[in-house]
mmCIF file of C-alpha atoms in Angstrom:
data_model
loop_
_atom_site.group_PDB
_atom_site.id
_atom_site.type_symbol
_atom_site.label_atom_id
_atom_site.label_comp_id
_atom_site.label_asym_id
_atom_site.label_seq_id
_atom_site.Cartn_x
_atom_site.Cartn_y
_atom_site.Cartn_z
ATOM 1 C CA MET A 1 137.896 78.547 147.672
ATOM 2 C CA ALA A 2 137.502 82.350 147.777
ATOM 3 C CA THR A 3 139.458 82.622 151.015
ATOM 4 C CA SER A 4 142.506 80.743 149.702
ATOM 5 C CA PRO A 5 145.142 83.012 148.127
ATOM 6 C CA ILE A 6 146.034 80.365 145.524
ATOM 7 C CA THR A 7 142.511 80.649 144.034
ATOM 8 C CA TYR A 8 143.410 84.004 142.488
ATOM 9 C CA GLY A 9 146.262 82.558 140.491
ATOM 10 C CA PRO A 10 149.469 80.830 141.440
ATOM 11 C CA ASP A 11 151.603 83.809 140.413
ATOM 12 C CA THR A 12 149.552 86.759 141.721
ATOM 13 C CA ASN A 13 151.010 87.079 145.237
ATOM 14 C CA THR A 14 147.496 87.444 146.660
ATOM 15 C CA HIS A 15 146.750 88.109 150.306
ATOM 16 C CA VAL A 16 143.187 87.505 151.500
ATOM 17 C CA LEU A 17 141.873 90.123 153.936
ATOM 18 C CA LYS A 18 138.899 89.915 156.293
ATOM 19 C CA TYR A 19 136.366 92.727 156.169
ATOM 20 C CA GLY A 20 137.373 95.479 158.598
ATOM 21 C CA GLU A 21 140.826 94.018 159.228
ATOM 22 C CA ILE A 22 143.565 96.572 159.950
ATOM 23 C CA ILE A 23 146.534 96.041 157.639
ATOM 24 C CA GLU A 24 149.950 97.475 158.404
ATOM 25 C CA MET A 25 152.689 97.156 155.792
ATOM 26 C CA LEU A 26 156.379 97.932 155.638
ATOM 27 C CA LEU A 27 157.254 99.302 152.210
ATOM 28 C CA TRP A 28 160.957 99.733 151.529
ATOM 29 C CA SER A 29 163.594 100.129 148.876
ATOM 30 C CA PRO A 30 166.794 98.281 149.787
ATOM 31 C CA THR A 31 168.640 99.795 146.803
ATOM 32 C CA ASN A 32 169.090 103.321 145.480
ATOM 33 C CA LEU A 33 166.039 102.875 143.203
ATOM 34 C CA PRO A 34 162.898 104.802 144.188
ATOM 35 C CA HIS A 35 159.414 103.272 144.102
ATOM 36 C CA PRO A 36 156.142 105.186 143.717
ATOM 37 C CA ILE A 37 153.784 102.640 145.309
ATOM 38 C CA HIS A 38 150.050 102.778 144.535
ATOM 39 C CA LEU A 39 147.195 100.932 146.271
ATOM 40 C CA HIS A 40 143.884 100.481 144.464
ATOM 41 C CA GLY A 41 140.586 100.274 146.347
ATOM 42 C CA HIS A 42 141.767 101.535 149.721
ATOM 43 C CA ALA A 43 143.386 104.625 151.215
ATOM 44 C CA PHE A 44 146.231 104.250 153.694
ATOM 45 C CA GLN A 45 147.857 106.436 156.327
ATOM 46 C CA ILE A 46 151.616 106.837 156.566
ATOM 47 C CA ILE A 47 152.522 106.176 160.186
ATOM 48 C CA GLU A 48 156.314 106.032 159.984
ATOM 49 C CA LYS A 49 159.141 106.885 157.560
ATOM 50 C CA GLY A 50 162.884 106.534 157.734
ATOM 51 C CA PHE A 51 166.135 105.335 156.202
ATOM 52 C CA THR A 52 166.813 101.624 155.804
ATOM 53 C CA ASN A 53 170.368 102.009 157.133
ATOM 54 C CA ASP A 54 169.430 104.112 160.203
ATOM 55 C CA THR A 55 170.216 101.597 162.946
ATOM 56 C CA THR A 56 169.900 104.228 165.714
ATOM 57 C CA GLY A 57 166.406 105.490 164.809
ATOM 58 C CA GLN A 58 167.765 109.045 164.840
ATOM 59 C CA TYR A 59 166.129 109.906 161.502
ATOM 60 C CA ARG A 60 162.908 107.946 161.978
ATOM 61 C CA LYS A 61 159.705 109.974 161.717
ATOM 62 C CA GLN A 62 156.641 108.571 163.477
ATOM 63 C CA VAL A 63 153.120 109.939 163.652
ATOM 64 C CA SER A 64 152.007 110.365 167.245
ATOM 65 C CA ALA A 65 149.054 108.322 168.463
ATOM 66 C CA THR A 66 146.984 111.484 168.927
ATOM 67 C CA ASN A 67 147.289 112.553 165.287
ATOM 68 C CA ALA A 68 145.246 111.216 162.398
ATOM 69 C CA PRO A 69 147.476 111.242 159.296
ATOM 70 C CA LEU A 70 146.024 112.138 155.912
ATOM 71 C CA LYS A 71 144.756 109.235 153.841
ATOM 72 C CA ARG A 72 146.191 108.632 150.393
ATOM 73 C CA ASP A 73 146.564 105.843 147.828
ATOM 74 C CA THR A 74 150.114 106.525 146.609
ATOM 75 C CA ILE A 75 153.448 107.019 148.342
ATOM 76 C CA PHE A 76 156.895 107.741 146.943
ATOM 77 C CA ILE A 77 159.554 105.562 148.597
ATOM 78 C CA PRO A 78 162.990 107.064 147.840
ATOM 79 C CA GLY A 79 165.950 104.729 147.412
ATOM 80 C CA GLU A 80 167.240 103.247 150.679
ATOM 81 C CA GLU A 81 164.206 104.493 152.628
ATOM 82 C CA TYR A 82 161.101 102.854 154.087
ATOM 83 C CA ALA A 83 157.582 103.705 155.160
ATOM 84 C CA ILE A 84 155.034 101.931 157.311
ATOM 85 C CA VAL A 85 151.475 102.401 156.103
ATOM 86 C CA ARG A 86 148.159 101.311 157.590
ATOM 87 C CA PHE A 87 144.667 100.831 156.150
ATOM 88 C CA ARG A 88 141.357 99.201 157.028
ATOM 89 C CA ALA A 89 140.158 96.515 154.594
ATOM 90 C CA ASN A 90 136.627 97.878 154.233
ATOM 91 C CA ASN A 91 136.125 97.795 150.451
ATOM 92 C CA PRO A 92 135.336 94.282 149.154
ATOM 93 C CA GLY A 93 137.096 93.472 145.894
ATOM 94 C CA LEU A 94 140.367 92.487 144.272
ATOM 95 C CA TRP A 95 142.815 95.361 144.674
ATOM 96 C CA SER A 96 146.325 95.761 143.342
ATOM 97 C CA LEU A 97 149.324 97.196 145.188
ATOM 98 C CA HIS A 98 152.086 97.993 142.710
ATOM 99 C CA CYS A 99 155.027 100.171 141.800
ATOM 100 C CA HIS A 100 154.093 102.837 139.250
ATOM 101 C CA ILE A 101 157.363 102.267 137.400
ATOM 102 C CA THR A 102 156.018 99.818 134.838
ATOM 103 C CA TRP A 103 159.046 97.608 134.499
ATOM 104 C CA HIS A 104 159.265 97.284 138.304
ATOM 105 C CA SER A 105 155.712 95.902 138.310
ATOM 106 C CA GLY A 106 156.637 93.636 135.429
ATOM 107 C CA MET A 107 159.535 92.260 137.461
ATOM 108 C CA GLY A 108 157.234 91.366 140.345
ATOM 109 C CA LEU A 109 156.752 94.519 142.419
ATOM 110 C CA ILE A 110 152.999 93.960 142.414
ATOM 111 C CA MET A 111 150.534 92.042 144.547
ATOM 112 C CA LEU A 112 146.791 91.602 145.046
ATOM 113 C CA PHE A 113 144.592 92.018 148.079
ATOM 114 C CA ALA A 114 141.397 89.960 148.007
ATOM 115 C CA SER A 115 139.424 92.110 150.387
ATOM 116 C CA ALA A 116 136.404 90.399 151.986
ATOM 117 C CA PRO A 117 136.002 87.788 149.211
ATOM 118 C CA GLU A 118 132.815 86.293 150.703
ATOM 119 C CA MET A 119 131.149 89.720 150.648
ATOM 120 C CA MET A 120 132.470 90.297 147.140
ATOM 121 C CA GLN A 121 130.840 87.062 145.924
ATOM 122 C CA GLU A 122 127.488 88.236 147.298
ATOM 123 C CA SER A 123 127.610 91.787 145.949
ATOM 124 C CA VAL A 124 129.652 91.892 142.745
ATOM 125 C CA GLN A 125 127.838 91.011 139.537
ATOM 126 C CA VAL A 126 129.762 90.676 136.279
ATOM 127 C CA PRO A 127 127.790 92.457 133.530
ATOM 128 C CA ASP A 128 126.271 90.185 130.880
ATOM 129 C CA GLY A 129 128.205 92.017 128.157
ATOM 130 C CA VAL A 130 131.516 91.156 129.836
ATOM 131 C CA LEU A 131 130.505 87.506 130.255
ATOM 132 C CA GLU A 132 129.558 87.402 126.562
ATOM 133 C CA GLN A 133 132.949 88.833 125.552
ATOM 134 C CA CYS A 134 134.640 86.122 127.617
ATOM 135 C CA ARG A 135 132.465 83.425 126.016
ATOM 136 C CA LEU A 136 133.318 84.665 122.507
ATOM 137 C CA GLN A 137 137.041 84.507 123.322
ATOM 138 C CA GLY A 138 136.886 81.107 125.002
ATOM 139 C CA ILE A 139 137.707 82.564 128.431
ATOM 140 C CA LEU A 140 136.208 80.601 131.325
ATOM 141 C CA THR A 141 134.184 82.668 133.818
ATOM 142 C CA SER A 142 133.912 80.330 136.795
ATOM 143 C CA GLY A 143 136.272 78.458 139.044
ATOM 144 C CA ASN A 144 139.789 79.408 140.013
ATOM 145 C CA ALA A 145 142.346 81.422 138.005
ATOM 146 C CA ALA A 146 142.743 78.500 135.587
ATOM 147 C CA GLY A 147 138.961 78.104 135.166
ATOM 148 C CA ASN A 148 138.789 74.866 137.133
ATOM 149 C CA ASN A 149 135.883 74.323 139.533
ATOM 150 C CA GLY A 150 137.354 72.237 142.287
ATOM 151 C CA GLY A 151 140.488 71.984 144.334
ATOM 152 C CA PHE A 152 143.756 73.524 143.308
ATOM 153 C CA ASN A 153 144.099 72.286 139.739
ATOM 154 C CA TYR A 154 146.027 74.984 137.864
ATOM 155 C CA ALA A 155 146.912 72.988 134.763
ATOM 156 C CA ALA A 156 145.740 75.838 132.494
ATOM 157 C CA ALA A 157 147.147 78.686 134.587
ATOM 158 C CA PRO A 158 149.698 81.059 133.047
ATOM 159 C CA ASN A 159 153.259 79.835 133.438
ATOM 160 C CA ASP A 160 154.832 83.022 134.771
ATOM 161 C CA PRO A 161 158.132 83.293 136.661
ATOM 162 C CA TYR A 162 156.704 83.187 140.190
ATOM 163 C CA LEU A 163 154.493 80.090 139.961
ATOM 164 C CA LEU A 164 153.670 78.563 143.339
ATOM 165 C CA VAL A 165 154.005 74.807 143.218
ATOM 166 C CA GLU A 166 152.653 73.826 146.623
ATOM 167 C CA ASP A 167 149.060 73.642 147.804
ATOM 168 C CA PRO A 168 148.930 76.226 150.660
ATOM 169 C CA LEU A 169 146.374 74.120 152.520
ATOM 170 C CA SER A 170 148.510 70.951 152.563
ATOM 171 C CA ASN A 171 150.213 71.862 155.866
#
């Protein structure tokens, strides 16, 4: 189940990454609103920037193949601009990519990367004190995002606005 995005919650917009996989993303703002985008757990390189309405490519800025751009975990995307960023998924864990404007994240400008989930299962240990706090609050600590240990039963999952209703493996 760890390699299925739906396991992490039907409303988390999770993408499962293989260890060492190269990820390239287009980040853009189609409106005049800016977005300071932050990635937890990984550092990316900016390989291209430009304006969303530049159909000629005249104002596009690309990094040449011979240069190694600086690595960072945050980028400011001005309104009506874009950036292409690239990173290697070499840090097992659950990592968030989100807009640092809180209400933007609250409206859905947030996602999760499940980076090398099989490796994460082998190496990450939840401290006993955290498990005890969950037990005292009635929070399940095994299974999927709804605490169920089999299949894609999300009957107890949070009912947030972006709930997926289809089993992604049913195709």
